[in-house]
Short mmCIF file of N, CA and C in Angstrom, two decimals:
data_model
loop_
_atom_site.label_atom_id
_atom_site.label_comp_id
_atom_site.label_asym_id
_atom_site.label_seq_id
_atom_site.Cartn_x
_atom_site.Cartn_y
_atom_site.Cartn_z
N MET D 1 19.98 -11.75 -5.27
CA MET D 1 20.34 -12.36 -4.00
C MET D 1 20.02 -11.39 -2.87
N ASN D 2 19.33 -11.88 -1.86
CA ASN D 2 19.00 -11.07 -0.70
C ASN D 2 20.03 -11.31 0.40
N VAL D 3 20.53 -10.25 0.97
CA VAL D 3 21.50 -10.35 2.04
C VAL D 3 20.87 -9.81 3.31
N ARG D 4 20.83 -10.63 4.35
CA ARG D 4 20.27 -10.22 5.63
C ARG D 4 21.27 -9.32 6.34
N THR D 5 20.79 -8.31 7.02
CA THR D 5 21.67 -7.41 7.77
C THR D 5 21.19 -7.31 9.20
N ASP D 6 22.06 -6.76 10.05
CA ASP D 6 21.67 -6.52 11.44
C ASP D 6 20.51 -5.54 11.53
N ARG D 7 20.43 -4.62 10.53
CA ARG D 7 19.32 -3.66 10.54
C ARG D 7 17.98 -4.37 10.48
N ASP D 8 17.91 -5.44 9.67
CA ASP D 8 16.66 -6.21 9.60
C ASP D 8 16.28 -6.71 10.99
N ASP D 9 17.29 -7.20 11.72
CA ASP D 9 17.02 -7.75 13.04
C ASP D 9 16.62 -6.66 14.02
N VAL D 10 17.31 -5.52 14.01
CA VAL D 10 16.98 -4.42 14.93
C VAL D 10 15.57 -3.93 14.66
N ASN D 11 15.24 -3.70 13.41
CA ASN D 11 13.91 -3.19 13.10
C ASN D 11 12.83 -4.26 13.31
N SER D 12 13.17 -5.50 13.12
CA SER D 12 12.23 -6.59 13.43
C SER D 12 11.97 -6.66 14.93
N GLU D 13 13.00 -6.46 15.73
CA GLU D 13 12.82 -6.47 17.19
C GLU D 13 11.91 -5.33 17.64
N ARG D 14 12.01 -4.19 16.98
CA ARG D 14 11.12 -3.07 17.32
C ARG D 14 9.66 -3.45 17.07
N ILE D 15 9.41 -4.05 15.93
CA ILE D 15 8.03 -4.47 15.62
C ILE D 15 7.59 -5.53 16.63
N PHE D 16 8.47 -6.48 16.92
CA PHE D 16 8.13 -7.55 17.87
C PHE D 16 7.77 -6.98 19.25
N ARG D 17 8.57 -6.03 19.74
CA ARG D 17 8.25 -5.41 21.04
C ARG D 17 6.89 -4.71 20.98
N GLY D 18 6.57 -4.08 19.85
CA GLY D 18 5.26 -3.45 19.71
C GLY D 18 4.13 -4.45 19.72
N LEU D 19 4.35 -5.60 19.09
CA LEU D 19 3.33 -6.66 19.12
C LEU D 19 3.10 -7.13 20.55
N LYS D 20 4.17 -7.31 21.29
CA LYS D 20 4.04 -7.77 22.68
C LYS D 20 3.32 -6.72 23.53
N ARG D 21 3.72 -5.45 23.37
CA ARG D 21 3.07 -4.37 24.13
C ARG D 21 1.60 -4.25 23.75
N GLY D 22 1.28 -4.56 22.51
CA GLY D 22 -0.10 -4.49 22.04
C GLY D 22 -0.93 -5.70 22.42
N GLY D 23 -0.32 -6.65 23.10
CA GLY D 23 -1.06 -7.81 23.59
C GLY D 23 -1.31 -8.88 22.53
N ILE D 24 -0.63 -8.80 21.41
CA ILE D 24 -0.84 -9.80 20.36
C ILE D 24 -0.33 -11.16 20.85
N ASP D 25 -1.21 -12.16 20.80
CA ASP D 25 -0.83 -13.49 21.26
C ASP D 25 -1.13 -14.59 20.24
N PHE D 26 -1.50 -14.17 19.02
CA PHE D 26 -1.79 -15.14 17.97
C PHE D 26 -1.40 -14.51 16.64
N VAL D 27 -0.58 -15.20 15.85
CA VAL D 27 -0.08 -14.65 14.59
C VAL D 27 -0.20 -15.69 13.49
N THR D 28 -0.75 -15.27 12.35
CA THR D 28 -0.63 -16.08 11.15
C THR D 28 0.36 -15.35 10.23
N SER D 29 0.99 -16.11 9.35
CA SER D 29 1.96 -15.48 8.47
C SER D 29 2.06 -16.21 7.15
N VAL D 30 2.40 -15.42 6.15
CA VAL D 30 2.78 -15.93 4.84
C VAL D 30 4.22 -15.48 4.66
N PRO D 31 5.11 -16.38 4.28
CA PRO D 31 6.54 -16.04 4.23
C PRO D 31 6.86 -14.84 3.35
N CYS D 32 7.83 -14.06 3.81
CA CYS D 32 8.36 -12.92 3.07
C CYS D 32 9.79 -12.72 3.56
N VAL D 33 10.72 -12.48 2.65
CA VAL D 33 12.12 -12.36 3.03
C VAL D 33 12.34 -11.23 4.03
N LYS D 34 11.64 -10.13 3.90
CA LYS D 34 11.81 -9.01 4.83
C LYS D 34 11.26 -9.32 6.22
N LEU D 35 10.28 -10.18 6.31
CA LEU D 35 9.67 -10.51 7.60
C LEU D 35 10.36 -11.70 8.29
N GLY D 36 11.36 -12.30 7.65
CA GLY D 36 12.01 -13.49 8.19
C GLY D 36 12.50 -13.35 9.63
N PRO D 37 13.30 -12.33 9.95
CA PRO D 37 13.77 -12.19 11.34
C PRO D 37 12.61 -11.99 12.33
N LEU D 38 11.58 -11.27 11.94
CA LEU D 38 10.41 -11.08 12.81
C LEU D 38 9.67 -12.40 13.02
N LEU D 39 9.53 -13.17 11.96
CA LEU D 39 8.87 -14.47 12.09
C LEU D 39 9.64 -15.40 13.03
N LYS D 40 10.96 -15.31 13.01
CA LYS D 40 11.78 -16.12 13.92
C LYS D 40 11.53 -15.70 15.37
N LEU D 41 11.47 -14.39 15.63
CA LEU D 41 11.19 -13.91 16.99
C LEU D 41 9.83 -14.42 17.47
N ILE D 42 8.85 -14.36 16.60
CA ILE D 42 7.49 -14.80 16.96
C ILE D 42 7.47 -16.30 17.21
N SER D 43 8.09 -17.04 16.33
CA SER D 43 8.09 -18.51 16.48
C SER D 43 8.81 -18.96 17.75
N ASP D 44 9.80 -18.18 18.19
CA ASP D 44 10.57 -18.55 19.39
C ASP D 44 9.88 -18.13 20.68
N ASP D 45 8.80 -17.34 20.59
CA ASP D 45 8.12 -16.84 21.79
C ASP D 45 7.05 -17.85 22.23
N PRO D 46 7.21 -18.44 23.41
CA PRO D 46 6.22 -19.45 23.86
C PRO D 46 4.85 -18.85 24.20
N ASP D 47 4.78 -17.53 24.31
CA ASP D 47 3.50 -16.89 24.65
C ASP D 47 2.68 -16.51 23.42
N VAL D 48 3.23 -16.73 22.24
CA VAL D 48 2.53 -16.38 21.00
C VAL D 48 2.30 -17.66 20.19
N VAL D 49 1.06 -17.87 19.79
CA VAL D 49 0.74 -18.97 18.89
C VAL D 49 1.00 -18.49 17.47
N HIS D 50 1.86 -19.20 16.74
CA HIS D 50 2.19 -18.82 15.36
C HIS D 50 1.70 -19.91 14.42
N VAL D 51 0.87 -19.51 13.47
CA VAL D 51 0.32 -20.44 12.50
C VAL D 51 0.70 -19.98 11.10
N PRO D 52 1.72 -20.60 10.51
CA PRO D 52 2.04 -20.28 9.11
C PRO D 52 0.90 -20.77 8.21
N VAL D 53 0.55 -19.97 7.21
CA VAL D 53 -0.52 -20.32 6.28
C VAL D 53 0.00 -20.22 4.86
N THR D 54 -0.77 -20.73 3.92
CA THR D 54 -0.30 -20.73 2.53
C THR D 54 -0.79 -19.54 1.73
N ARG D 55 -1.90 -18.93 2.17
CA ARG D 55 -2.43 -17.76 1.45
C ARG D 55 -2.95 -16.76 2.49
N GLU D 56 -2.94 -15.50 2.12
CA GLU D 56 -3.27 -14.43 3.04
C GLU D 56 -4.73 -14.48 3.50
N GLU D 57 -5.65 -14.78 2.58
CA GLU D 57 -7.06 -14.83 2.99
C GLU D 57 -7.31 -15.97 3.97
N GLU D 58 -6.54 -17.04 3.85
CA GLU D 58 -6.60 -18.12 4.83
C GLU D 58 -6.16 -17.59 6.20
N GLY D 59 -5.10 -16.81 6.22
CA GLY D 59 -4.61 -16.24 7.47
C GLY D 59 -5.63 -15.31 8.11
N VAL D 60 -6.33 -14.51 7.30
CA VAL D 60 -7.37 -13.62 7.82
C VAL D 60 -8.46 -14.45 8.49
N GLY D 61 -8.88 -15.52 7.84
CA GLY D 61 -9.93 -16.38 8.40
C GLY D 61 -9.49 -17.08 9.67
N VAL D 62 -8.27 -17.57 9.70
CA VAL D 62 -7.75 -18.24 10.89
C VAL D 62 -7.67 -17.23 12.05
N CYS D 63 -7.23 -16.02 11.76
CA CYS D 63 -7.18 -14.97 12.80
C CYS D 63 -8.58 -14.65 13.32
N ALA D 64 -9.58 -14.63 12.45
CA ALA D 64 -10.96 -14.36 12.90
C ALA D 64 -11.41 -15.45 13.88
N GLY D 65 -11.10 -16.69 13.57
CA GLY D 65 -11.45 -17.78 14.48
C GLY D 65 -10.70 -17.66 15.80
N ALA D 66 -9.43 -17.27 15.74
CA ALA D 66 -8.65 -17.10 16.97
C ALA D 66 -9.25 -15.99 17.83
N TYR D 67 -9.68 -14.91 17.19
CA TYR D 67 -10.32 -13.81 17.95
C TYR D 67 -11.58 -14.32 18.65
N MET D 68 -12.38 -15.09 17.94
CA MET D 68 -13.61 -15.63 18.55
C MET D 68 -13.29 -16.58 19.68
N GLY D 69 -12.08 -17.13 19.68
CA GLY D 69 -11.63 -18.00 20.76
C GLY D 69 -10.90 -17.25 21.86
N GLY D 70 -10.90 -15.92 21.81
CA GLY D 70 -10.32 -15.13 22.89
C GLY D 70 -8.91 -14.64 22.67
N LYS D 71 -8.35 -14.82 21.48
CA LYS D 71 -6.99 -14.37 21.19
C LYS D 71 -7.00 -12.96 20.60
N ARG D 72 -5.82 -12.33 20.65
CA ARG D 72 -5.61 -11.02 20.00
C ARG D 72 -4.70 -11.28 18.80
N PRO D 73 -5.29 -11.33 17.59
CA PRO D 73 -4.54 -11.79 16.42
C PRO D 73 -3.87 -10.69 15.61
N ALA D 74 -2.86 -11.14 14.88
CA ALA D 74 -2.20 -10.32 13.86
C ALA D 74 -1.83 -11.23 12.70
N ILE D 75 -1.74 -10.63 11.53
CA ILE D 75 -1.25 -11.35 10.35
C ILE D 75 -0.03 -10.62 9.82
N LEU D 76 0.97 -11.39 9.43
CA LEU D 76 2.18 -10.85 8.81
C LEU D 76 2.19 -11.32 7.38
N MET D 77 2.34 -10.37 6.47
CA MET D 77 2.32 -10.74 5.06
C MET D 77 2.97 -9.66 4.21
N GLN D 78 3.22 -9.98 2.97
CA GLN D 78 3.71 -9.00 2.01
C GLN D 78 2.50 -8.33 1.35
N ASN D 79 2.67 -7.11 0.89
CA ASN D 79 1.55 -6.38 0.30
C ASN D 79 0.98 -7.07 -0.93
N SER D 80 1.73 -7.93 -1.58
CA SER D 80 1.18 -8.64 -2.74
C SER D 80 -0.01 -9.49 -2.32
N GLY D 81 -0.06 -9.89 -1.06
CA GLY D 81 -1.17 -10.69 -0.57
C GLY D 81 -2.39 -9.89 -0.16
N LEU D 82 -2.26 -8.58 -0.12
CA LEU D 82 -3.41 -7.76 0.25
C LEU D 82 -4.56 -7.95 -0.74
N GLY D 83 -4.21 -8.01 -2.02
CA GLY D 83 -5.25 -8.22 -3.04
C GLY D 83 -5.99 -9.53 -2.83
N ASN D 84 -5.26 -10.56 -2.37
CA ASN D 84 -5.90 -11.85 -2.10
C ASN D 84 -6.86 -11.79 -0.92
N SER D 85 -6.67 -10.80 -0.05
CA SER D 85 -7.39 -10.76 1.22
C SER D 85 -8.60 -9.84 1.24
N VAL D 86 -8.83 -9.09 0.20
CA VAL D 86 -9.86 -8.05 0.22
C VAL D 86 -11.23 -8.61 0.59
N ASN D 87 -11.64 -9.70 -0.01
CA ASN D 87 -12.97 -10.24 0.29
C ASN D 87 -13.08 -10.68 1.74
N ALA D 88 -12.08 -11.37 2.27
CA ALA D 88 -12.12 -11.81 3.66
C ALA D 88 -12.12 -10.60 4.61
N LEU D 89 -11.32 -9.61 4.32
CA LEU D 89 -11.25 -8.42 5.19
C LEU D 89 -12.58 -7.67 5.21
N THR D 90 -13.20 -7.51 4.03
CA THR D 90 -14.43 -6.71 3.97
C THR D 90 -15.66 -7.51 4.39
N SER D 91 -15.78 -8.75 3.94
CA SER D 91 -17.02 -9.50 4.21
C SER D 91 -16.96 -10.32 5.49
N LEU D 92 -15.81 -10.37 6.15
CA LEU D 92 -15.70 -11.07 7.43
C LEU D 92 -15.33 -10.07 8.53
N ASN D 93 -14.11 -9.57 8.50
CA ASN D 93 -13.65 -8.69 9.58
C ASN D 93 -14.46 -7.41 9.69
N MET D 94 -14.63 -6.72 8.58
CA MET D 94 -15.31 -5.42 8.63
C MET D 94 -16.81 -5.60 8.87
N LEU D 95 -17.42 -6.60 8.26
CA LEU D 95 -18.85 -6.83 8.43
C LEU D 95 -19.21 -7.21 9.86
N TYR D 96 -18.39 -8.06 10.48
CA TYR D 96 -18.70 -8.58 11.82
C TYR D 96 -17.90 -7.93 12.94
N GLY D 97 -17.12 -6.89 12.62
CA GLY D 97 -16.38 -6.18 13.66
C GLY D 97 -15.31 -7.03 14.32
N ILE D 98 -14.53 -7.70 13.51
CA ILE D 98 -13.46 -8.57 14.02
C ILE D 98 -12.13 -7.84 13.86
N PRO D 99 -11.46 -7.54 14.98
CA PRO D 99 -10.19 -6.81 14.89
C PRO D 99 -9.08 -7.65 14.29
N LEU D 100 -8.19 -6.97 13.60
CA LEU D 100 -7.02 -7.64 13.03
C LEU D 100 -5.92 -6.61 12.83
N LEU D 101 -4.75 -6.91 13.38
CA LEU D 101 -3.56 -6.09 13.12
C LEU D 101 -2.83 -6.73 11.95
N MET D 102 -2.59 -5.94 10.92
CA MET D 102 -1.90 -6.43 9.72
C MET D 102 -0.51 -5.79 9.66
N ILE D 103 0.52 -6.62 9.74
CA ILE D 103 1.90 -6.18 9.58
C ILE D 103 2.29 -6.53 8.15
N ILE D 104 2.50 -5.50 7.34
CA ILE D 104 2.66 -5.73 5.90
C ILE D 104 4.02 -5.23 5.42
N SER D 105 4.79 -6.12 4.84
CA SER D 105 6.02 -5.74 4.15
C SER D 105 5.61 -5.11 2.82
N HIS D 106 5.90 -3.81 2.69
CA HIS D 106 5.42 -3.05 1.54
C HIS D 106 6.49 -3.04 0.45
N ARG D 107 6.45 -4.05 -0.40
CA ARG D 107 7.38 -4.14 -1.52
C ARG D 107 6.89 -3.27 -2.67
N GLY D 108 7.78 -3.06 -3.66
CA GLY D 108 7.40 -2.26 -4.83
C GLY D 108 7.50 -0.76 -4.61
N THR D 109 8.18 -0.36 -3.55
CA THR D 109 8.35 1.07 -3.28
C THR D 109 9.73 1.52 -3.76
N MET D 110 10.12 2.73 -3.44
CA MET D 110 11.41 3.30 -3.87
C MET D 110 12.56 2.32 -3.63
N GLY D 111 13.31 2.07 -4.67
CA GLY D 111 14.46 1.19 -4.56
C GLY D 111 14.17 -0.28 -4.84
N GLU D 112 12.94 -0.60 -5.21
CA GLU D 112 12.58 -1.99 -5.50
C GLU D 112 13.36 -2.49 -6.70
N LYS D 113 13.95 -3.66 -6.58
CA LYS D 113 14.74 -4.23 -7.68
C LYS D 113 13.97 -5.29 -8.47
N VAL D 114 12.80 -5.68 -7.98
CA VAL D 114 11.99 -6.69 -8.66
C VAL D 114 10.82 -5.97 -9.33
N ASP D 115 10.87 -5.87 -10.65
CA ASP D 115 9.83 -5.13 -11.38
C ASP D 115 8.42 -5.63 -11.07
N GLY D 116 8.28 -6.92 -10.88
CA GLY D 116 6.96 -7.50 -10.63
C GLY D 116 6.32 -7.02 -9.31
N GLN D 117 7.12 -6.44 -8.43
CA GLN D 117 6.58 -5.95 -7.16
C GLN D 117 5.99 -4.54 -7.28
N VAL D 118 6.38 -3.81 -8.31
CA VAL D 118 6.03 -2.38 -8.41
C VAL D 118 4.53 -2.13 -8.57
N PRO D 119 3.81 -2.84 -9.45
CA PRO D 119 2.38 -2.52 -9.60
C PRO D 119 1.59 -2.64 -8.28
N MET D 120 1.79 -3.71 -7.54
CA MET D 120 1.07 -3.84 -6.27
C MET D 120 1.61 -2.86 -5.23
N GLY D 121 2.90 -2.53 -5.35
CA GLY D 121 3.46 -1.52 -4.45
C GLY D 121 2.74 -0.20 -4.60
N LYS D 122 2.45 0.17 -5.84
CA LYS D 122 1.73 1.42 -6.10
C LYS D 122 0.25 1.32 -5.70
N ALA D 123 -0.33 0.14 -5.80
CA ALA D 123 -1.76 -0.02 -5.53
C ALA D 123 -2.08 -0.22 -4.04
N THR D 124 -1.10 -0.50 -3.23
CA THR D 124 -1.37 -0.88 -1.83
C THR D 124 -2.10 0.20 -1.05
N VAL D 125 -1.57 1.40 -1.01
CA VAL D 125 -2.22 2.47 -0.23
C VAL D 125 -3.59 2.83 -0.80
N PRO D 126 -3.72 3.02 -2.12
CA PRO D 126 -5.08 3.29 -2.64
C PRO D 126 -6.06 2.15 -2.36
N LEU D 127 -5.59 0.91 -2.36
CA LEU D 127 -6.48 -0.22 -2.07
C LEU D 127 -6.94 -0.19 -0.61
N LEU D 128 -6.01 0.05 0.31
CA LEU D 128 -6.40 0.16 1.73
C LEU D 128 -7.39 1.31 1.92
N ASP D 129 -7.13 2.44 1.27
CA ASP D 129 -8.05 3.59 1.37
C ASP D 129 -9.42 3.23 0.80
N ALA D 130 -9.44 2.54 -0.33
CA ALA D 130 -10.71 2.21 -0.99
C ALA D 130 -11.59 1.30 -0.13
N ILE D 131 -10.99 0.41 0.63
CA ILE D 131 -11.80 -0.49 1.45
C ILE D 131 -11.92 0.00 2.89
N GLY D 132 -11.36 1.19 3.15
CA GLY D 132 -11.56 1.84 4.45
C GLY D 132 -10.74 1.27 5.59
N ILE D 133 -9.56 0.75 5.29
CA ILE D 133 -8.68 0.24 6.34
C ILE D 133 -7.66 1.31 6.71
N GLU D 134 -7.70 1.72 7.97
CA GLU D 134 -6.75 2.70 8.47
C GLU D 134 -5.35 2.10 8.41
N HIS D 135 -4.37 2.93 8.05
CA HIS D 135 -3.01 2.41 7.90
C HIS D 135 -1.98 3.47 8.25
N TRP D 136 -0.80 3.01 8.60
CA TRP D 136 0.33 3.86 8.92
C TRP D 136 1.60 3.24 8.34
N SER D 137 2.60 4.11 8.12
CA SER D 137 3.93 3.67 7.67
C SER D 137 4.95 4.24 8.65
N PRO D 138 5.20 3.55 9.75
CA PRO D 138 6.06 4.12 10.80
C PRO D 138 7.54 4.12 10.42
N ASP D 139 8.26 5.10 11.00
CA ASP D 139 9.71 5.10 10.93
C ASP D 139 10.22 4.06 11.93
N PRO D 140 11.46 3.60 11.74
CA PRO D 140 11.99 2.62 12.70
C PRO D 140 11.92 3.09 14.15
N VAL D 141 12.27 4.34 14.40
CA VAL D 141 12.29 4.84 15.78
C VAL D 141 10.90 4.79 16.41
N ASP D 142 9.88 5.06 15.62
CA ASP D 142 8.51 5.10 16.13
C ASP D 142 7.77 3.76 16.03
N SER D 143 8.39 2.77 15.43
CA SER D 143 7.63 1.57 15.06
C SER D 143 7.12 0.79 16.27
N GLU D 144 7.89 0.68 17.34
CA GLU D 144 7.40 -0.07 18.50
C GLU D 144 6.11 0.55 19.03
N ASP D 145 6.12 1.86 19.23
CA ASP D 145 4.91 2.55 19.73
C ASP D 145 3.77 2.44 18.73
N ARG D 146 4.08 2.62 17.45
CA ARG D 146 3.02 2.61 16.44
C ARG D 146 2.36 1.24 16.36
N VAL D 147 3.15 0.18 16.45
CA VAL D 147 2.59 -1.17 16.41
C VAL D 147 1.68 -1.39 17.62
N ALA D 148 2.14 -1.00 18.80
CA ALA D 148 1.32 -1.17 20.01
C ALA D 148 0.03 -0.35 19.90
N LYS D 149 0.13 0.88 19.40
CA LYS D 149 -1.07 1.72 19.25
C LYS D 149 -2.01 1.16 18.19
N ALA D 150 -1.48 0.66 17.11
CA ALA D 150 -2.33 0.08 16.06
C ALA D 150 -3.06 -1.15 16.59
N ALA D 151 -2.38 -1.97 17.38
CA ALA D 151 -3.04 -3.14 17.97
C ALA D 151 -4.18 -2.70 18.88
N ALA D 152 -3.94 -1.64 19.65
CA ALA D 152 -4.99 -1.11 20.54
C ALA D 152 -6.16 -0.57 19.73
N THR D 153 -5.88 0.13 18.64
CA THR D 153 -6.93 0.67 17.77
C THR D 153 -7.77 -0.46 17.18
N ALA D 154 -7.12 -1.49 16.66
CA ALA D 154 -7.85 -2.62 16.09
C ALA D 154 -8.78 -3.24 17.12
N SER D 155 -8.26 -3.43 18.33
CA SER D 155 -9.05 -4.08 19.39
C SER D 155 -10.20 -3.18 19.86
N ARG D 156 -9.89 -1.93 20.13
CA ARG D 156 -10.90 -0.99 20.65
C ARG D 156 -12.01 -0.73 19.63
N GLU D 157 -11.63 -0.56 18.36
CA GLU D 157 -12.59 -0.20 17.31
C GLU D 157 -13.10 -1.41 16.54
N ARG D 158 -12.59 -2.59 16.91
CA ARG D 158 -13.02 -3.86 16.31
C ARG D 158 -13.04 -3.78 14.78
N LYS D 159 -11.81 -3.58 14.26
CA LYS D 159 -11.67 -3.48 12.81
C LYS D 159 -10.24 -3.87 12.43
N PRO D 160 -10.02 -4.18 11.16
CA PRO D 160 -8.65 -4.40 10.72
C PRO D 160 -7.93 -3.06 10.55
N VAL D 161 -6.66 -3.04 10.91
CA VAL D 161 -5.78 -1.89 10.67
C VAL D 161 -4.48 -2.43 10.09
N ALA D 162 -3.77 -1.59 9.35
CA ALA D 162 -2.56 -2.06 8.68
C ALA D 162 -1.37 -1.15 8.98
N LEU D 163 -0.22 -1.79 9.13
CA LEU D 163 1.05 -1.09 9.22
C LEU D 163 1.90 -1.51 8.03
N LEU D 164 2.37 -0.53 7.29
CA LEU D 164 3.16 -0.79 6.09
C LEU D 164 4.64 -0.50 6.37
N PHE D 165 5.48 -1.48 6.12
CA PHE D 165 6.91 -1.33 6.33
C PHE D 165 7.60 -1.46 4.97
N ASP D 166 7.99 -0.31 4.40
CA ASP D 166 8.55 -0.31 3.05
C ASP D 166 10.04 -0.66 3.07
N LEU D 167 10.63 -0.68 1.89
CA LEU D 167 12.04 -1.07 1.78
C LEU D 167 12.94 -0.16 2.59
N GLU D 168 12.61 1.13 2.66
CA GLU D 168 13.43 2.07 3.43
C GLU D 168 13.40 1.72 4.91
N TYR D 169 12.27 1.25 5.41
CA TYR D 169 12.19 0.85 6.81
C TYR D 169 13.24 -0.22 7.13
N TRP D 170 13.35 -1.20 6.26
CA TRP D 170 14.27 -2.30 6.53
C TRP D 170 15.72 -1.89 6.33
N ARG D 171 15.97 -0.81 5.57
CA ARG D 171 17.34 -0.33 5.36
C ARG D 171 17.80 0.60 6.48
N CYS D 172 16.87 1.25 7.12
CA CYS D 172 17.19 2.33 8.05
C CYS D 172 17.63 1.80 9.41
N ARG D 173 18.65 2.41 9.95
CA ARG D 173 19.09 2.12 11.32
C ARG D 173 19.12 3.45 12.07
N SER D 174 18.16 3.67 12.86
CA SER D 174 18.15 4.90 13.65
C SER D 174 17.59 4.64 15.01
#
């Protein structure tokens, strides 16, 4: 059983403020329990177009189209979906220089209670490194700035970048 806490909301608000500061105005998402409060903030913002999708690679493609239409896109997903997205990220975004901010709930890390999350949790950072996607794992205190800076990096360098928010991020209140 997952229990929502105020910490989830506080840390979600930090990410949300970073998205706004970074100029993100288009978001696709695949549901994740850790991203729930953030998805609510995004859905309630009339200045952000939110498109829920069924698979991560679909979200990457929809974001690419939004970018071509003048939007600044981001995708919110769990790290289990990163494996589904590799082809779209490399043969679409990286090949054609399409920026994308990836907000990733990094499951399978220290304290994970679902065994099935652990293998992809261990593979996430090596996978991002292998396909050349720059990534960061911000602390809660730094997350607003890091999200805004990552959005700027994606836009300026016209590439996908990833922010990983592990279980400790969602537990921490600082």
